[in-house]
Coordinates of C-alpha atoms in Angstrom, one line a residue:
X1 CA 0.0 0.0 0.0
X2 CA 2.8 2.4 0.8
X3 CA 4.3 2.3 -2.7
X4 CA 0.8 3.0 -4.1
X5 CA 0.3 5.9 -1.7
X6 CA 3.7 7.3 -2.7
X7 CA 2.5 7.3 -6.3
X8 CA -0.7 8.9 -5.2
X9 CA 1.2 11.7 -3.5
X10 CA 2.8 12.5 -6.9
X11 CA -0.6 12.5 -8.5
X12 CA -1.8 14.9 -5.8
X13 CA 1.2 17.1 -6.4
X14 CA 0.4 17.4 -10.1
X15 CA -3.3 17.9 -9.5
X16 CA -2.7 20.7 -7.0
X17 CA -0.1 22.5 -9.0
X18 CA -2.9 24.0 -11.1
X19 CA -4.6 25.2 -8.0
X20 CA -1.9 26.5 -5.8
X21 CA -1.3 29.8 -7.5
X22 CA -4.5 31.4 -6.2
X23 CA -2.3 33.2 -3.6
X24 CA 0.0 34.9 -6.1
X25 CA -2.3 37.9 -6.5
X26 CA -4.9 38.5 -3.8
X27 CA -6.5 41.1 -6.1
X28 CA -7.2 38.5 -8.9
X29 CA -10.3 36.5 -8.3
X30 CA -10.3 33.0 -9.6
X31 CA -13.6 32.4 -11.2
X32 CA -15.3 29.0 -10.8
X33 CA -17.9 29.9 -13.4
X34 CA -15.9 28.4 -16.2
X35 CA -14.0 25.2 -15.7
X36 CA -11.4 25.8 -18.3
X37 CA -10.7 29.4 -17.2
X38 CA -10.6 28.2 -13.6
X39 CA -7.8 25.7 -14.3
X40 CA -6.0 27.8 -16.9
X41 CA -6.0 31.0 -14.9
X42 CA -4.5 29.2 -11.9
X43 CA -2.0 27.1 -13.9
X44 CA -0.5 30.2 -15.6
X45 CA 0.9 31.4 -12.3
X46 CA 2.5 28.1 -11.1
X47 CA 6.1 28.8 -12.0
X48 CA 6.3 32.3 -10.4
X49 CA 4.6 30.9 -7.2
X50 CA 7.2 28.1 -6.9
X51 CA 10.1 30.3 -7.7
X52 CA 9.0 33.0 -5.3
X53 CA 8.2 30.8 -2.4
X54 CA 10.2 27.7 -2.8
X55 CA 12.6 28.3 0.0
X56 CA 9.8 29.2 2.4
X57 CA 7.9 26.0 1.5
X58 CA 11.1 23.9 1.8
X59 CA 11.7 25.2 5.4
X60 CA 8.1 25.0 6.7
X61 CA 5.5 22.3 6.3
X62 CA 3.2 24.5 8.3
X63 CA 3.3 27.2 5.5
X64 CA 2.2 24.7 3.0
X65 CA -0.5 23.3 5.2
X66 CA -1.9 26.8 5.8
X67 CA -1.7 27.5 2.1
X68 CA -3.5 24.3 1.1
X69 CA -6.2 24.8 3.6
X70 CA -7.0 28.4 2.6
X71 CA -6.3 28.4 -1.1
X72 CA -6.5 24.9 -2.4
X73 CA -9.3 23.1 -0.6
X74 CA -12.0 25.6 -1.5
X75 CA -11.7 24.4 -5.1
X76 CA -12.0 20.7 -4.2
X77 CA -15.0 18.7 -3.0
X78 CA -13.3 16.6 -0.4
X79 CA -16.5 15.1 1.1
X80 CA -17.6 13.9 -2.3
X81 CA -14.1 12.4 -2.9
X82 CA -14.2 10.7 0.5
X83 CA -17.6 9.1 -0.2
X84 CA -16.3 7.7 -3.5
X85 CA -13.1 6.5 -1.9
X86 CA -15.0 4.5 0.7
X87 CA -17.4 3.1 -1.8
X88 CA -19.5 0.2 -0.3
X89 CA -17.9 0.9 3.1
X90 CA -19.6 4.3 3.1
X91 CA -23.1 2.8 3.0
X92 CA -22.3 0.5 5.9
X93 CA -20.5 3.1 8.0
X94 CA -22.2 5.0 10.8
X95 CA -22.6 8.8 10.6
X96 CA -19.8 9.2 13.1
X97 CA -17.5 7.0 11.0
X98 CA -18.4 8.8 7.9
X99 CA -17.6 12.2 9.4
X100 CA -14.4 10.9 10.9
X101 CA -13.2 9.5 7.5
X102 CA -14.0 12.7 5.7
X103 CA -11.9 14.7 8.2
X104 CA -9.1 12.2 8.1
X105 CA -9.1 11.9 4.3
X106 CA -9.0 15.7 4.0
X107 CA -6.0 15.9 6.3
X108 CA -4.4 13.1 4.4
X109 CA -4.8 15.1 1.1
X110 CA -3.2 18.1 2.7
X111 CA -0.3 16.0 4.2
X112 CA 0.3 14.2 0.9
X113 CA 0.3 17.5 -1.0
X114 CA 2.6 19.2 1.5
X115 CA 5.2 16.5 1.6
X116 CA 5.2 16.2 -2.2
X117 CA 5.1 19.9 -3.1
X118 CA 8.7 20.4 -4.0
X119 CA 9.5 17.1 -5.6
X120 CA 8.7 18.2 -9.1
X121 CA 9.9 21.3 -11.0
X122 CA 7.1 22.3 -13.3
X123 CA 8.1 24.5 -16.2
X124 CA 4.8 25.0 -18.0
X125 CA 1.2 23.9 -18.1
X126 CA -0.9 23.9 -21.3
X127 CA -4.6 23.6 -20.7
X128 CA -7.1 22.4 -23.4
X129 CA -10.8 23.5 -23.7
X130 CA -13.2 21.8 -21.3
X131 CA -15.1 18.8 -22.7
X132 CA -18.6 18.0 -21.4
X133 CA -19.0 14.4 -20.3
X134 CA -22.7 15.0 -19.5
X135 CA -24.7 18.0 -18.2
X136 CA -22.9 19.4 -15.2
X137 CA -19.8 17.4 -15.6
X138 CA -16.7 18.1 -17.6
X139 CA -13.1 17.1 -18.1
X140 CA -10.2 19.5 -18.6
X141 CA -7.1 18.1 -20.1
X142 CA -3.6 19.6 -19.7
X143 CA 0.0 18.9 -20.4
X144 CA 2.5 19.5 -17.5
X145 CA 6.1 20.0 -18.7
X146 CA 8.9 19.6 -16.1
X147 CA 12.3 21.2 -16.2
X148 CA 13.9 17.8 -17.0
X149 CA 12.0 17.5 -20.2
X150 CA 9.4 15.0 -19.0
X151 CA 5.7 15.7 -19.9
X152 CA 2.7 14.3 -18.2
X153 CA -0.9 14.4 -19.3
X154 CA -3.1 15.6 -16.4
X155 CA -6.9 15.4 -16.7
X156 CA -9.1 17.2 -14.3
X157 CA -12.7 16.1 -13.6
X158 CA -15.1 18.8 -12.4
X159 CA -18.8 19.0 -11.6
X160 CA -21.1 22.0 -11.3
X161 CA -22.4 22.4 -7.7
X162 CA -26.1 23.2 -8.3
X163 CA -26.4 25.2 -5.0
X164 CA -23.4 27.4 -5.4
X165 CA -23.3 27.3 -9.2
X166 CA -19.5 26.9 -8.9
X167 CA -17.3 24.3 -10.6
X168 CA -15.6 21.9 -8.2
X169 CA -12.7 19.5 -8.7
X170 CA -13.3 15.9 -7.6
X171 CA -10.8 13.8 -9.4
X172 CA -7.5 14.0 -11.3
X173 CA -6.0 11.5 -13.7
X174 CA -2.3 11.5 -14.5
X175 CA -1.1 9.3 -17.4
X176 CA -4.2 7.2 -17.2
X177 CA -4.1 6.7 -13.4
X178 CA -7.1 8.1 -11.4
X179 CA -6.3 9.6 -8.0
X180 CA -9.7 8.5 -6.7
X181 CA -9.5 5.0 -8.0
X182 CA -6.0 4.6 -6.6
X183 CA -7.1 5.7 -3.1
X184 CA -10.2 3.6 -3.3
X185 CA -8.3 0.4 -4.1
X186 CA -5.7 1.1 -1.3
X187 CA -8.3 1.8 1.4
X188 CA -10.6 -1.0 0.3
X189 CA -7.8 -3.5 0.8
X190 CA -6.9 -2.1 4.2
X191 CA -10.5 -1.8 5.5
X192 CA -11.1 -5.4 4.5
X193 CA -8.1 -6.5 6.6
X194 CA -8.3 -4.2 9.6
X195 CA -11.8 -2.6 9.6
X196 CA -12.8 1.0 9.1
X197 CA -12.1 2.3 12.6
X198 CA -8.5 1.0 12.5
X199 CA -7.9 2.6 9.1
X200 CA -9.2 5.9 10.3
X201 CA -7.0 5.7 13.4
X202 CA -3.9 5.0 11.3
X203 CA -4.7 7.9 9.1
X204 CA -5.1 10.2 12.1
X205 CA -1.8 9.0 13.6
X206 CA 0.1 9.8 10.4
X207 CA -1.6 13.2 10.1
X208 CA -0.7 13.9 13.8
X209 CA 2.9 13.0 13.2
X210 CA 3.0 15.5 10.2
X211 CA 1.3 18.2 12.3
X212 CA 4.0 17.6 15.0
X213 CA 6.6 18.4 12.4
X214 CA 4.9 21.6 11.2

């Protein structure tokens, strides 16, 4: 599972790269009315954000955690992701377990993002027009070029929240590997062996260790 989770951390890194630059200019609002513009507008500021704040992020996990919580999570529907990741286990879980898993999963996303943030040097991101899968759901494809010449295809999946009328990110696929599916397989295996409560406890322990380092 740990090798898989390491791979997922890299996927998370790529997925959040397009979201992290919201902080670059506090005066520039990032619109969630258009999925392509949402991804494209944020992606265009990636390089300057990393170059400007790389040293600060390298020296403080707390800085990244605060940044992710304030400027990344608002664009991501983590409860929706958590429900999908649990799959059949969500239906059999109590409300207390569901709430505990959502919280632990959200903190895990932040921790994975934080620990992986500086592992890749992104040079540019090219974003394609949004493509409708069905009403209220779209995919936005992009190509992420790294400084070493490697390129990765990153596909964002978004849905339109009917209440807020804002587009929200709920999955990312990198080179054909879905972040949600990867998490679902990993947690399904662990829950089958240890039970949901034990898995949540392990998640909380790892997140607590990270918080202790921050």
